């Protein structure tokens, strides 16, 4: 059973080069898939194609068992009969309609049961007392949840969300996305959500589709994309990352922070080595050290800054092979603020190291 299916979709605006380049994926009922990528990579265009707001030029889009767009024939099913729910960035509620009228806006008389669903859902998310008030009396987070119910009221097979939390502050965002996830998992709708925030994608998604320049360059679970990035772009997508260079010798690259195995790379290959700041461990970090941690590597503390939930350290490693010092950033949970100029012993979690050929 398929919720949403895209097959070799290509899309260009007018005579410009394509902004969606041969994209294929599906979203199963009950699954939440996130499109993650930088601004301009084609995420919103993909949602608009799925919604029917853009006509498919090449490739095929299906929803359920129906082809809703087919480039070769020009077949195009209009948005209102596709069975999609939409919530775009500026999800404004209708100001002159009550909360209940907003949620039930798209329903016809034949949807009697859905009016009951609307009242019931509003109660369950703590908004039962607001059904007869107007949107301006609700907070931003409450309005967002009402907009989500409005998108779900017609029982869409596919829900399309474009950066739905972008207007919210950090704390509100965290609450609202958790509640959104609960609501979506209850409905079992196939959801395609766009975000440029990797943490949000990891929190929400069953699967992440990483986009770059109109293509999906990696598809996988949050764990797969975070721990097994397919290339440097994906490795760097989840926040600042340290980069070193080296040459493969005896199936490994040597660095001042240890030797990292490269079983798939031929000796002599020039390599880029990426180490996540959270991959550096020190005795303070409270996690058990791996058995093969050895004696660790000595670093000089250049600076230590408190970020709240974690501390940011800038470390310098003496690097004989490089003839120069290597500057590395580390992120340690909690408050760990060693004095500048002091020396500490550091280990690297090999799961947080990624080596790619240049
Ligand atoms: N209506 C349009 N006409 C022309 N170019 C557009 C239009 N909409 C988007 N684009 C261009 O297409 C590219 C992808 O845009 P978009 O799908 O909005 O990306 P994202 O949502 O990932 O930021 C961008 O370069 C953007 O400038
Ligand atoms: Mg966009």
Short mmCIF file of N, CA and C and ligand atoms in Angstrom, two decimals, residues 13 16 19 38-45, ligand 1:
data_model
loop_
_atom_site.label_atom_id
_atom_site.label_comp_id
_atom_site.label_asym_id
_atom_site.label_seq_id
_atom_site.Cartn_x
_atom_site.Cartn_y
_atom_site.Cartn_z
N UNK A 13 11.34 25.71 -13.57
CA UNK A 13 10.48 26.89 -13.70
C UNK A 13 10.85 27.60 -14.99
N UNK A 16 14.42 28.12 -16.88
CA UNK A 16 15.56 27.96 -15.98
C UNK A 16 15.99 26.49 -15.94
N UNK A 19 15.04 22.54 -11.08
CA UNK A 19 15.28 22.67 -9.64
C UNK A 19 14.94 21.38 -8.90
N UNK A 38 19.24 22.52 2.43
CA UNK A 38 19.36 23.98 2.55
C UNK A 38 18.33 24.70 1.71
N UNK A 39 18.16 25.97 2.00
CA UNK A 39 17.23 26.82 1.27
C UNK A 39 17.54 26.77 -0.23
N UNK A 40 16.51 26.64 -1.04
CA UNK A 40 16.68 26.68 -2.48
C UNK A 40 16.96 25.33 -3.13
N UNK A 41 16.98 24.24 -2.35
CA UNK A 41 17.35 22.94 -2.92
C UNK A 41 16.17 22.23 -3.59
N UNK A 42 14.96 22.82 -3.49
CA UNK A 42 13.82 22.25 -4.22
C UNK A 42 12.77 21.58 -3.36
N UNK A 43 12.84 21.75 -2.04
CA UNK A 43 11.91 21.07 -1.13
C UNK A 43 10.46 21.51 -1.35
N UNK A 44 10.25 22.83 -1.35
CA UNK A 44 8.89 23.33 -1.50
C UNK A 44 8.33 22.97 -2.87
N UNK A 45 9.17 22.99 -3.88
CA UNK A 45 8.72 22.61 -5.23
C UNK A 45 8.20 21.17 -5.23
N1 LIG B 1 7.68 30.19 -8.88
C1 LIG B 1 8.99 30.13 -9.14
N2 LIG B 1 9.52 30.63 -10.28
C2 LIG B 1 10.83 30.56 -10.55
N3 LIG B 1 11.74 29.99 -9.74
C3 LIG B 1 11.29 29.46 -8.59
C4 LIG B 1 9.90 29.50 -8.22
N4 LIG B 1 9.75 28.90 -7.02
C5 LIG B 1 10.99 28.49 -6.65
N5 LIG B 1 11.92 28.83 -7.58
C6 LIG B 1 13.35 28.52 -7.53
O1 LIG B 1 13.50 27.12 -7.47
C7 LIG B 1 14.53 26.73 -6.58
C8 LIG B 1 13.97 25.80 -5.51
O2 LIG B 1 13.05 26.52 -4.72
P1 LIG B 1 12.23 25.84 -3.56
O3 LIG B 1 11.57 24.61 -4.07
O4 LIG B 1 11.35 26.90 -2.97
O5 LIG B 1 13.38 25.45 -2.53
P2 LIG B 1 13.36 25.21 -0.94
O6 LIG B 1 11.94 25.02 -0.50
O7 LIG B 1 14.22 24.01 -0.74
O8 LIG B 1 13.97 26.44 -0.33
C9 LIG B 1 15.12 28.02 -6.02
O9 LIG B 1 16.25 28.35 -6.76
C10 LIG B 1 14.01 29.03 -6.27
O10 LIG B 1 14.55 30.31 -6.44
#
